[in-house]
XYZ file of C-alpha atoms in Angstrom:
707
model
C 92.044 -33.806 -85.492
C 91.609 -33.819 -82.066
C 94.322 -36.636 -80.053
C 92.208 -38.680 -78.677
C 90.261 -39.523 -82.169
C 94.189 -40.136 -83.200
C 94.755 -42.357 -81.219
C 91.363 -44.600 -81.075
C 91.964 -45.237 -85.468
C 95.429 -45.879 -84.650
C 94.238 -48.457 -82.792
C 91.499 -49.783 -84.986
C 93.553 -50.039 -87.982
C 96.625 -51.595 -86.209
C 94.209 -54.401 -84.853
C 91.924 -54.631 -88.145
C 95.836 -54.896 -89.705
C 96.688 -58.000 -87.662
C 93.468 -59.329 -87.434
C 93.972 -60.013 -90.949
C 97.708 -61.496 -91.328
C 95.597 -64.150 -88.332
C 92.717 -64.450 -90.693
C 95.061 -65.642 -93.824
C 96.884 -68.164 -91.979
C 93.538 -69.462 -89.883
C 92.280 -70.177 -93.781
C 96.790 -71.619 -94.832
C 95.884 -74.170 -92.354
C 93.307 -76.220 -93.478
C 94.651 -76.073 -97.431
C 97.842 -77.413 -95.722
C 95.464 -80.466 -94.502
C 97.081 -79.272 -90.436
C 92.934 -79.142 -88.098
C 93.889 -76.032 -85.320
C 93.669 -76.778 -82.002
C 91.613 -75.055 -79.793
C 94.955 -74.315 -78.069
C 96.121 -72.756 -81.803
C 93.275 -70.799 -81.424
C 93.799 -69.866 -78.261
C 97.667 -68.251 -79.373
C 96.467 -66.312 -82.654
C 94.635 -64.642 -80.464
C 97.102 -63.339 -77.555
C 99.301 -62.947 -80.903
C 96.502 -60.346 -82.106
C 96.102 -58.934 -79.311
C 100.124 -57.896 -78.114
C 100.879 -57.441 -81.904
C 97.913 -55.106 -81.623
C 98.683 -53.411 -78.385
C 102.439 -53.069 -80.202
C 102.149 -51.122 -82.886
C 99.485 -49.085 -81.002
C 102.502 -48.420 -78.591
C 105.283 -48.305 -81.353
C 102.914 -45.331 -82.815
C 102.162 -43.510 -79.545
C 105.785 -42.767 -78.813
C 107.126 -43.474 -82.152
C 104.847 -40.691 -83.321
C 102.343 -39.427 -82.201
C 104.799 -38.511 -78.837
C 107.671 -36.872 -80.792
C 104.995 -35.276 -83.527
C 103.579 -33.519 -79.657
C 107.114 -32.674 -78.217
C 108.567 -30.441 -81.455
C 104.239 -28.844 -81.941
C 105.164 -27.680 -77.901
C 108.927 -26.868 -79.261
C 107.670 -25.117 -82.412
C 104.799 -22.613 -80.029
C 108.168 -22.637 -78.246
C 110.170 -21.124 -81.369
C 107.666 -19.275 -82.390
C 106.503 -16.734 -79.199
C 110.390 -16.669 -79.293
C 110.610 -15.125 -82.495
C 108.336 -12.310 -81.242
C 110.198 -11.255 -77.635
C 113.543 -8.761 -78.085
C 114.892 -11.363 -75.831
C 114.639 -15.612 -76.400
C 113.415 -17.149 -72.970
C 115.343 -20.944 -72.652
C 113.628 -22.842 -74.960
C 112.559 -26.491 -73.262
C 112.693 -30.050 -75.633
C 111.811 -33.198 -74.310
C 112.948 -36.603 -76.099
C 116.660 -36.411 -77.595
C 115.194 -35.143 -80.801
C 114.008 -31.685 -79.309
C 115.655 -30.771 -76.703
C 118.602 -30.948 -80.904
C 116.768 -28.855 -82.173
C 115.712 -27.205 -79.300
C 119.804 -26.372 -78.556
C 120.076 -25.472 -81.901
C 117.800 -22.904 -81.418
C 118.828 -20.537 -79.372
C 121.669 -20.819 -80.170
C 120.481 -18.551 -83.713
C 117.659 -16.855 -81.276
C 121.254 -16.087 -78.998
C 122.928 -15.093 -82.256
C 119.686 -12.758 -84.003
C 119.470 -11.250 -79.833
C 123.459 -10.704 -79.979
C 122.580 -8.439 -83.826
C 119.208 -6.766 -82.124
C 121.435 -5.146 -79.327
C 124.022 -4.055 -81.877
C 121.613 -2.738 -83.630
C 119.808 -0.992 -80.782
C 122.852 0.562 -79.774
C 123.674 2.009 -83.028
C 119.695 3.556 -83.132
C 119.996 4.148 -79.738
C 123.264 6.700 -79.833
C 122.175 7.631 -84.161
C 118.942 9.251 -81.840
C 120.366 10.408 -78.730
C 120.518 14.432 -80.281
C 116.606 13.881 -81.992
C 115.510 12.487 -78.649
C 117.163 15.196 -76.704
C 115.241 17.880 -78.978
C 111.708 15.918 -78.493
C 112.081 16.121 -74.460
C 113.020 20.166 -74.602
C 109.841 20.146 -76.551
C 107.890 17.489 -74.488
C 108.945 20.144 -71.135
C 107.902 23.227 -72.938
C 104.428 21.488 -73.974
C 104.085 19.865 -70.698
C 105.138 23.377 -68.942
C 102.162 25.596 -70.962
C 99.351 27.428 -69.242
C 97.179 26.344 -72.438
C 96.121 23.023 -72.557
C 97.553 21.671 -75.917
C 95.456 18.868 -78.079
C 96.653 18.186 -82.128
C 94.029 16.092 -84.188
C 93.897 13.959 -87.164
C 91.602 15.067 -90.039
C 89.408 12.395 -88.261
C 89.047 14.662 -84.891
C 91.057 12.005 -83.088
C 93.319 12.901 -80.553
C 96.957 12.711 -81.775
C 98.234 14.803 -78.793
C 98.144 16.390 -75.454
C 99.315 17.881 -72.589
C 98.678 17.178 -69.129
C 97.059 20.483 -68.757
C 94.519 19.853 -70.966
C 93.677 16.231 -69.600
C 93.382 17.393 -65.607
C 91.109 20.707 -66.656
C 88.809 18.693 -69.546
C 89.085 15.348 -68.032
C 87.952 17.110 -65.272
C 85.184 18.767 -66.493
C 83.574 16.809 -68.060
C 83.220 14.644 -64.886
C 84.682 11.352 -66.888
C 88.185 10.529 -69.163
C 87.171 11.544 -72.595
C 90.597 12.953 -73.269
C 93.119 10.758 -74.246
C 94.753 9.542 -77.505
C 92.537 8.172 -80.522
C 89.547 9.601 -79.241
C 87.360 12.159 -80.902
C 87.468 15.720 -79.817
C 84.154 16.507 -80.740
C 82.786 14.572 -77.423
C 84.540 18.311 -76.469
C 84.260 20.434 -78.568
C 81.039 21.656 -81.300
C 81.505 19.430 -84.481
C 79.573 22.654 -86.482
C 82.180 24.902 -85.155
C 85.170 22.773 -86.152
C 84.227 21.853 -88.873
C 83.296 25.897 -89.804
C 87.292 26.742 -88.127
C 88.804 23.771 -90.676
C 86.279 25.133 -93.689
C 88.006 28.891 -93.488
C 91.106 27.665 -92.141
C 91.241 25.290 -95.628
C 89.633 28.597 -97.966
C 92.406 30.416 -97.098
C 95.068 27.471 -98.128
C 93.456 27.307 -101.250
C 94.313 30.471 -101.439
C 97.827 30.591 -100.665
C 97.582 33.410 -97.558
C 99.692 32.236 -95.024
C 97.672 32.840 -91.268
C 95.497 30.296 -91.858
C 94.068 30.648 -88.110
C 90.968 30.344 -86.634
C 89.887 32.238 -83.088
C 86.584 31.645 -81.919
C 85.207 31.191 -78.018
C 82.707 28.251 -77.279
C 80.784 27.651 -74.236
C 80.889 23.621 -73.822
C 78.181 21.647 -72.164
C 80.141 20.689 -68.965
C 79.639 24.625 -68.468
C 83.708 25.939 -70.138
C 83.900 29.228 -71.789
C 87.084 28.327 -73.517
C 89.087 30.141 -76.372
C 90.377 28.461 -78.552
C 93.257 29.021 -81.884
C 93.491 26.213 -84.063
C 96.591 26.348 -86.215
C 96.809 23.696 -89.182
C 99.248 20.929 -89.207
C 100.874 20.381 -92.813
C 102.876 18.149 -94.243
C 104.943 18.222 -97.683
C 102.196 16.035 -100.029
C 103.940 16.848 -103.047
C 106.966 19.350 -105.331
C 103.922 21.894 -105.794
C 102.804 22.426 -101.793
C 102.146 20.338 -98.690
C 98.427 19.239 -98.156
C 96.331 19.874 -94.476
C 96.882 16.850 -92.526
C 95.509 17.391 -89.192
C 95.609 20.343 -86.324
C 96.238 22.210 -83.070
C 94.415 23.470 -80.901
C 95.533 25.662 -78.132
C 92.894 26.341 -75.497
C 92.188 28.579 -72.453
C 89.525 27.959 -69.839
C 88.703 32.041 -69.407
C 84.998 30.700 -67.265
C 86.257 32.054 -64.273
C 87.526 35.626 -65.817
C 84.539 35.645 -67.819
C 82.122 35.925 -65.463
C 84.529 38.109 -63.423
C 84.800 40.325 -66.396
C 80.879 40.365 -67.298
C 80.278 41.254 -63.613
C 82.266 44.469 -63.965
C 81.108 45.475 -67.587
C 77.568 44.728 -66.385
C 78.924 47.437 -63.689
C 80.174 49.944 -66.522
C 77.281 49.102 -68.347
C 74.304 50.675 -65.488
C 77.037 52.977 -64.592
C 77.797 54.691 -67.463
C 73.811 54.512 -68.856
C 72.656 55.374 -65.689
C 75.009 58.669 -65.812
C 74.174 59.393 -69.196
C 70.336 59.202 -68.165
C 71.661 62.150 -64.894
C 72.955 64.618 -66.876
C 69.947 63.791 -69.743
C 68.033 64.914 -66.638
C 70.061 67.805 -65.193
C 70.879 69.224 -68.838
C 67.206 69.826 -68.451
C 66.799 71.139 -65.162
C 69.304 73.466 -66.144
C 67.870 75.411 -69.257
C 64.457 75.699 -67.190
C 66.199 77.134 -64.420
C 67.759 79.618 -67.316
C 63.876 80.253 -68.814
C 62.961 81.610 -64.756
C 66.202 83.045 -63.902
C 66.480 85.709 -66.110
C 69.031 87.541 -67.768
C 70.805 88.442 -63.906
C 74.512 87.725 -64.543
C 75.850 85.647 -61.718
C 73.181 82.950 -62.756
C 73.845 83.043 -65.126
C 77.096 81.942 -64.964
C 76.667 79.763 -62.566
C 74.753 78.048 -65.220
C 77.186 78.165 -67.726
C 79.329 76.541 -65.196
C 76.959 73.388 -64.497
C 76.401 73.566 -68.043
C 80.138 72.568 -68.575
C 80.939 70.751 -65.872
C 77.993 68.612 -67.643
C 79.897 68.756 -70.496
C 83.541 67.683 -69.574
C 81.702 64.685 -67.509
C 79.454 63.247 -70.921
C 82.920 63.068 -72.483
C 84.481 61.318 -70.010
C 81.831 59.029 -69.906
C 81.657 58.895 -73.417
C 85.680 57.776 -73.787
C 84.611 54.684 -70.542
C 82.389 53.581 -72.040
C 84.056 53.545 -75.810
C 87.133 52.176 -73.460
C 84.581 48.675 -72.387
C 83.924 48.225 -75.638
C 87.409 48.482 -76.872
C 87.933 45.760 -74.064
C 85.303 43.462 -75.096
C 86.038 43.276 -78.268
C 89.836 42.531 -76.623
C 89.164 39.390 -74.826
C 86.747 37.657 -77.717
C 88.991 37.196 -80.873
C 87.605 38.527 -84.372
C 88.971 37.485 -87.371
C 89.837 40.034 -90.373
C 88.648 37.795 -93.186
C 87.467 39.206 -96.977
C 83.378 39.507 -97.577
C 83.981 37.282 -100.269
C 84.782 33.905 -97.845
C 82.685 35.081 -95.513
C 79.403 34.644 -97.538
C 81.199 31.578 -99.013
C 81.217 29.469 -95.754
C 78.085 30.960 -95.218
C 76.642 29.174 -98.581
C 78.748 26.201 -97.215
C 76.879 25.671 -93.551
C 73.274 27.942 -94.090
C 72.739 25.474 -97.349
C 72.398 22.662 -94.818
C 70.737 24.153 -91.667
C 67.860 25.916 -93.758
C 64.529 24.502 -94.683
C 64.282 27.216 -97.521
C 66.722 27.572 -99.797
C 69.275 30.864 -99.914
C 70.535 32.942 -102.436
C 73.691 34.879 -102.426
C 74.012 37.445 -104.245
C 78.028 38.855 -105.380
C 80.200 40.547 -103.365
C 82.172 43.378 -104.575
C 86.398 42.485 -104.315
C 88.875 43.345 -101.181
C 85.768 44.425 -98.746
C 87.781 43.416 -95.548
C 85.720 42.100 -92.645
C 86.614 41.270 -89.182
C 84.705 38.998 -87.168
C 83.546 35.628 -85.407
C 81.851 34.352 -87.743
C 80.731 30.834 -86.912
C 79.072 33.274 -84.441
C 77.498 35.435 -86.920
C 76.602 32.509 -88.238
C 74.468 31.331 -86.235
C 72.509 34.301 -85.969
C 72.237 34.310 -89.994
C 70.426 30.587 -89.314
C 68.782 31.772 -86.069
C 67.205 33.986 -87.356
C 66.143 32.859 -90.868
C 64.735 29.810 -89.348
C 61.786 31.875 -87.375
C 61.293 33.452 -90.681
C 60.748 30.259 -91.724
C 58.345 28.805 -89.538
C 56.743 32.468 -87.876
C 55.509 33.976 -91.614
C 56.151 31.141 -94.237
C 58.931 32.696 -95.879
C 59.698 30.610 -98.521
C 63.684 31.830 -100.418
C 66.458 33.992 -98.211
C 68.575 36.100 -100.399
C 72.134 36.969 -98.153
C 73.978 40.165 -99.452
C 77.036 42.275 -98.552
C 77.785 45.636 -99.550
C 79.844 48.845 -98.687
C 78.019 51.950 -96.723
C 78.953 55.368 -97.704
C 77.005 56.630 -94.972
C 80.155 58.135 -92.951
C 82.618 57.946 -94.463
C 85.279 58.624 -91.205
C 83.935 54.875 -90.148
C 83.363 53.377 -92.980
C 81.335 50.039 -92.820
C 79.537 46.649 -94.477
C 76.146 46.480 -95.135
C 75.220 43.103 -94.530
C 71.371 41.696 -95.615
C 69.314 39.063 -94.589
C 66.361 39.744 -97.315
C 63.546 37.598 -98.372
C 59.986 38.052 -99.966
C 56.187 38.249 -98.163
C 54.895 39.152 -94.240
C 56.538 42.504 -92.734
C 56.620 42.639 -88.785
C 56.193 45.019 -86.141
C 59.240 46.556 -84.021
C 57.958 44.459 -81.030
C 58.495 41.559 -82.993
C 62.121 42.671 -84.037
C 63.297 43.771 -80.785
C 62.033 40.334 -79.144
C 63.744 38.496 -81.446
C 66.721 40.686 -81.065
C 66.629 40.256 -76.928
C 66.378 36.094 -77.369
C 68.637 33.953 -76.671
C 69.249 32.191 -79.848
C 67.985 28.786 -80.788
C 69.767 27.224 -83.392
C 69.484 23.551 -84.528
C 68.428 21.193 -81.292
C 70.753 23.677 -78.538
C 69.972 27.109 -77.102
C 72.398 29.355 -77.403
C 73.717 31.860 -74.394
C 73.746 35.027 -76.693
C 71.330 36.789 -78.174
C 71.472 38.557 -81.317
C 71.935 41.953 -79.677
C 74.585 40.861 -77.414
C 76.557 39.424 -81.111
C 76.296 42.431 -83.113
C 77.612 44.664 -79.301
C 80.774 41.256 -79.989
C 81.333 42.986 -83.783
C 80.739 47.181 -82.537
C 77.914 46.791 -84.635
C 74.290 47.214 -85.505
C 71.175 45.994 -86.926
C 67.645 47.464 -87.880
C 64.663 46.371 -89.802
C 63.788 47.964 -93.001
C 61.434 47.703 -96.226
C 61.602 48.111 -99.530
C 57.811 48.784 -101.054
C 59.224 49.170 -104.569
C 60.171 45.293 -104.854
C 58.175 43.730 -102.095
C 60.456 43.137 -100.081
C 62.379 43.321 -95.860
C 64.966 42.910 -95.163
C 68.096 42.980 -91.804
C 70.800 45.104 -92.212
C 74.257 44.150 -90.123
C 76.851 47.617 -90.568
C 79.575 45.750 -89.512
C 82.960 48.263 -89.088
C 85.540 47.537 -92.143
C 88.341 46.173 -92.113
C 91.310 47.301 -93.721
C 93.197 45.561 -96.347
C 96.229 43.301 -94.550
C 99.409 43.375 -95.437
C 101.432 40.843 -96.191
C 101.757 38.280 -93.830
C 103.793 35.666 -92.210
C 104.442 32.685 -93.573
C 102.926 29.868 -90.512
C 105.760 27.377 -89.812
C 104.306 24.163 -89.010
C 104.625 22.497 -86.491
C 106.126 19.251 -86.575
C 106.514 18.002 -82.954
C 106.708 14.987 -80.403
C 105.718 15.975 -77.323
C 104.241 15.511 -73.940
C 101.715 12.220 -75.164
C 102.056 12.085 -79.178
C 101.271 9.317 -81.572
C 101.448 10.361 -84.963
C 100.975 7.164 -86.815
C 97.742 7.808 -86.622
C 97.460 10.901 -88.917
C 97.350 8.529 -91.453
C 94.799 6.117 -90.007
C 90.715 7.514 -91.530
C 87.898 6.136 -89.534
C 86.562 3.313 -91.637
C 83.053 2.542 -93.658
C 83.334 -0.507 -92.963
C 81.757 -3.050 -90.277
C 83.649 -4.094 -87.109
C 83.614 -7.440 -88.324
C 85.872 -6.806 -91.736
C 88.278 -4.388 -89.084
C 91.942 -4.927 -89.497
C 93.733 -5.805 -85.266
C 96.087 -3.523 -85.703
C 93.103 -0.902 -86.953
C 91.025 -1.196 -84.082
C 91.346 0.761 -80.250
C 91.285 -1.178 -77.640
C 89.329 -1.378 -74.019
C 91.117 -3.807 -71.703
C 89.022 -4.475 -68.447
C 89.095 -6.783 -65.626
C 86.718 -6.987 -62.293
C 87.247 -8.113 -58.628
C 83.835 -10.184 -57.331
C 82.849 -10.706 -53.857
C 82.538 -14.308 -55.604
C 82.000 -16.370 -58.547
C 78.513 -16.324 -59.267
C 76.474 -13.864 -60.372
C 73.197 -15.201 -61.440
C 73.251 -15.785 -57.485
C 73.869 -13.042 -56.248
C 77.821 -12.298 -56.059
C 78.462 -8.064 -57.089
C 81.734 -5.987 -58.369
C 83.906 -5.153 -56.693
C 85.841 -3.620 -58.592
C 86.731 -2.305 -62.292
C 90.255 -1.454 -64.060
C 90.544 -0.982 -67.726
C 93.718 0.171 -69.930
C 93.553 1.178 -73.389
C 95.415 0.627 -76.512
C 96.076 2.588 -79.214
C 97.340 2.325 -82.832
C 99.191 -1.433 -80.953
C 101.024 0.392 -78.280
C 99.998 0.716 -74.385
C 98.631 3.577 -72.927
C 99.613 2.680 -69.468
C 98.438 6.906 -68.122
C 95.257 6.163 -69.374
C 93.744 3.838 -66.892
C 90.155 3.058 -65.016
C 90.279 2.404 -62.288
C 87.450 2.648 -59.195
C 86.582 0.748 -56.042
C 82.999 -0.094 -56.147
C 80.137 -0.538 -53.105
C 78.754 -4.106 -53.579
C 75.416 -3.667 -51.233
C 76.027 -6.586 -50.064
C 78.578 -8.144 -47.473
C 81.845 -9.532 -48.281
C 82.929 -12.963 -48.076
C 86.028 -13.483 -45.487
C 87.226 -16.494 -48.155
C 87.384 -13.908 -50.769
C 89.356 -10.717 -48.996
C 92.606 -12.064 -48.941
C 92.331 -13.195 -53.104
C 91.197 -9.858 -53.700
C 92.832 -8.261 -51.250
C 89.675 -5.959 -50.770
C 87.478 -5.103 -47.336
C 84.353 -3.705 -46.213
C 86.322 0.167 -44.691
C 87.722 -0.169 -48.498
C 84.153 0.260 -50.363
C 81.977 1.937 -47.270
C 82.547 5.163 -48.882
C 82.765 4.307 -52.652
C 79.887 5.103 -55.376
C 78.306 2.391 -56.335
C 78.392 0.695 -59.400
C 74.912 2.612 -60.610
C 76.951 6.336 -60.979
C 80.302 3.947 -62.066
C 79.125 1.922 -64.994
C 78.023 5.305 -66.339
C 82.169 6.633 -66.012
C 83.458 3.263 -67.868
C 81.373 3.644 -71.333
C 82.768 7.121 -71.204
C 85.968 5.738 -71.008
C 85.043 2.374 -73.494
C 83.166 3.555 -76.236
C 84.261 3.078 -79.192
C 87.125 0.424 -78.653
C 86.906 -3.736 -78.249
C 86.731 -4.911 -75.205
C 89.769 -7.821 -74.408
C 89.615 -9.856 -71.025
C 91.108 -13.092 -69.265
C 88.451 -15.245 -69.170
C 85.658 -12.308 -70.585
C 82.705 -14.240 -70.325
C 82.317 -14.611 -66.656
C 83.098 -10.370 -66.883
C 80.691 -10.509 -69.303
C 78.086 -12.391 -67.607
C 77.942 -9.321 -64.808
C 78.161 -6.514 -66.644
C 75.735 -8.225 -68.594
C 74.166 -8.969 -65.204
C 73.621 -5.262 -64.717
C 71.696 -3.923 -67.476
C 68.385 -3.496 -66.499
C 69.020 -2.237 -63.470
C 71.767 -0.011 -65.245
C 70.676 0.809 -68.218
C 74.239 0.689 -69.867
C 74.963 -1.689 -72.934
C 78.152 -2.773 -73.884
C 77.573 -3.673 -77.120
C 80.842 -3.499 -78.986
C 82.969 -6.155 -79.261
C 84.705 -8.620 -76.927
C 87.897 -10.884 -78.039
C 89.492 -13.305 -74.716
C 92.672 -14.120 -74.466
C 92.011 -16.892 -72.949
C 89.907 -18.500 -75.788
C 93.035 -16.689 -78.768
C 96.123 -17.834 -75.868
C 94.308 -21.952 -77.021
C 94.273 -20.713 -80.518
C 97.374 -19.200 -81.345
C 98.990 -22.297 -78.562
C 96.452 -25.463 -78.852
C 99.299 -27.690 -77.571
C 100.071 -25.868 -74.528
C 99.015 -27.494 -71.091
C 97.831 -24.111 -69.621
C 96.074 -21.203 -70.567
C 95.670 -19.236 -67.722
C 96.972 -15.480 -67.268
C 100.211 -16.362 -64.529
C 101.170 -19.338 -67.968
C 100.856 -17.142 -70.502
C 102.379 -13.564 -69.019
C 105.365 -16.292 -67.676
C 105.649 -17.677 -71.015
C 106.006 -14.104 -72.858
C 108.069 -13.166 -69.389
C 105.774 -10.429 -68.320
C 106.591 -9.381 -65.074
C 102.716 -9.829 -62.441
C 103.133 -6.553 -60.859
C 99.449 -6.282 -59.087
C 97.938 -9.161 -59.758
C 93.955 -9.388 -58.308
C 93.890 -6.266 -59.070
C 91.047 -5.537 -61.003
C 94.432 -3.185 -63.105
C 96.651 -4.677 -62.281
C 95.585 -8.104 -64.221
C 94.259 -5.663 -66.568
C 97.867 -3.902 -67.850
C 99.287 -7.942 -67.291
C 96.111 -9.391 -69.728
C 96.934 -6.047 -72.504
C 101.084 -7.186 -71.942
C 99.150 -10.250 -73.615
C 96.701 -9.351 -75.820
C 99.598 -7.371 -77.369
C 101.943 -10.222 -77.634
C 98.690 -12.423 -79.391
C 98.248 -9.820 -81.611
C 101.558 -10.742 -83.722
C 101.079 -14.005 -83.244
C 97.539 -13.360 -84.475
C 99.440 -11.814 -87.912
C 101.872 -14.582 -87.913
C 98.961 -17.193 -88.482
C 97.183 -15.244 -91.268
C 94.190 -13.813 -89.211
C 94.894 -9.965 -89.786
C 91.191 -8.736 -88.852
C 88.879 -9.207 -86.232
C 85.982 -11.066 -87.775
C 88.551 -13.938 -87.751
C 89.987 -13.581 -84.468
C 86.426 -14.081 -83.050
C 85.498 -16.292 -85.449
C 88.946 -18.587 -84.893
C 88.246 -18.130 -80.507
C 85.094 -20.209 -81.597
C 86.368 -23.009 -82.190
C 88.038 -23.568 -79.399
C 86.954 -25.602 -76.430
C 87.196 -22.963 -73.714
C 84.150 -21.391 -76.255
C 81.613 -24.120 -74.947
C 81.628 -22.832 -71.044
C 78.854 -20.405 -69.737
C 78.543 -18.490 -66.346
């Protein structure tokens, strides 16, 4: 019940009680035979007024005021319980002051115990910290980008190189704690690599490493190595809990090497054609020269030199093919394992049934399984779309045609129409269209990478046709060495997220502690978003797994497209010169939206900032649909008896240093620290889910504020 309502009820109750006493006295006077005089009536009225006032004052100063003082002291004690060093407690009145002194004494004892415990823990963990720092320095100096992810694809660790290279390439800060790696790399490719690793782990092999090269939407070629992170599950073995990605940007080197390969290819193929023409010319000269000794000797010499030149060109072409093979990592893979991966990959993507024929045991291949599966998917899709093929069969068997260079035949078989040579060549040369995207590779280029061959055949007896891929066989590998699981905590990390799994429940039912937050603030030209004021600056910082990630921030000045009132410059410090060359809000909001995606927005007096964003929605087409929490409202939930809920007051209450006040990023940092304190207070009150926090905030008086 509100304080004013209580006060009204106290006055009404006291007045009614005293009126009842006077009424009884008024009835007794006639019963005793006395006549009430006008002066006595006035006296009774005065006594009623004095008695009512005395009772109400006694209630206010004897009951309500001490209760309010104790309530404020209780809120101060609750704050002190969540802080490492308790701030001084202030109590009004003798009882509150005495209680505050006793609580302050207990808090001081607790702080001393905490300091002693922290000192002991620090001493015990010095050696571990040194090892961690060494590993962090090693990871930081690596020339590779490093990402560690859990099984949901959420990033748990990254080094500075990964953030600068991949973030810059995507024109936005997409590398960060708790973000999805699928924003960087193709989801299908990653799931295929994980499936391959899972199969190898199930077979008990230690070489559970996947390698592949991928092309990102930003135009990068990345060479990726995926290594599993294993945790001890039970006495029987370890379980896959995540994976490590080592990424090399090979865009520039690939372009240079591709140009070199083109030169070598034109050199070798062009010289082969010239040699063939020269051989024909020598043959014609020999036929025309007759049997003279000198011409025959010269022709023989020319023929020998052409033979040596042909051998050198063949050797050069072979070395060039080997170099190309080395640049594109191919995996040793059991044939049955590849067929199982094909069953898993193609069954969901082809619009017709796929039959997998059994493969011989111990048939090993060396291939890039993902690109080869894309070839099969591409060809299967075209067969269905253009020739109405109703079913496909995939078979793998060793070839018996060449004992010196053993090969395996991978056949994609169908029943139905044949096709012309021109059609086969067109399919082989066109860039592949797989799913909703287009690959930069053709079927011929993928086959060439595997040092293989491809052709089309028909089986007239069975009325079937097939594409055949002749792939080199790999010798049966020897027993591999065990791959050590990575158990590290380098540069930017939070391995607690290994325990996190994406929830399918609605936002409202999710625990506050499990959510990711983007805490933001804006600086504006004025306080009237509906009257034409515009955003001057947006600052934001992320909170993941209950930790403030100060290095993952967003700070951008914005050209407002209008003049900046001079009265506001001393407050936010942003002058017209500072924003003259800055981007407009139409360019800034998409980047900020990517920064804040898949997170809950948090702001102080969020209604103000959100009104500006909502006013921009028709113009920019950018809408922020995620839930919003307001630290102003939640402070009123946690501390309803405090006089002020301004950001400065909250910072002082929680002992938070204020740096960069009235800058967007500075205020966002302070708000983030405030939110982390409020989070603990809300949980102590039994408010654990986002829905509960939003519902409690809507019950406060400040929720009625509109802009």
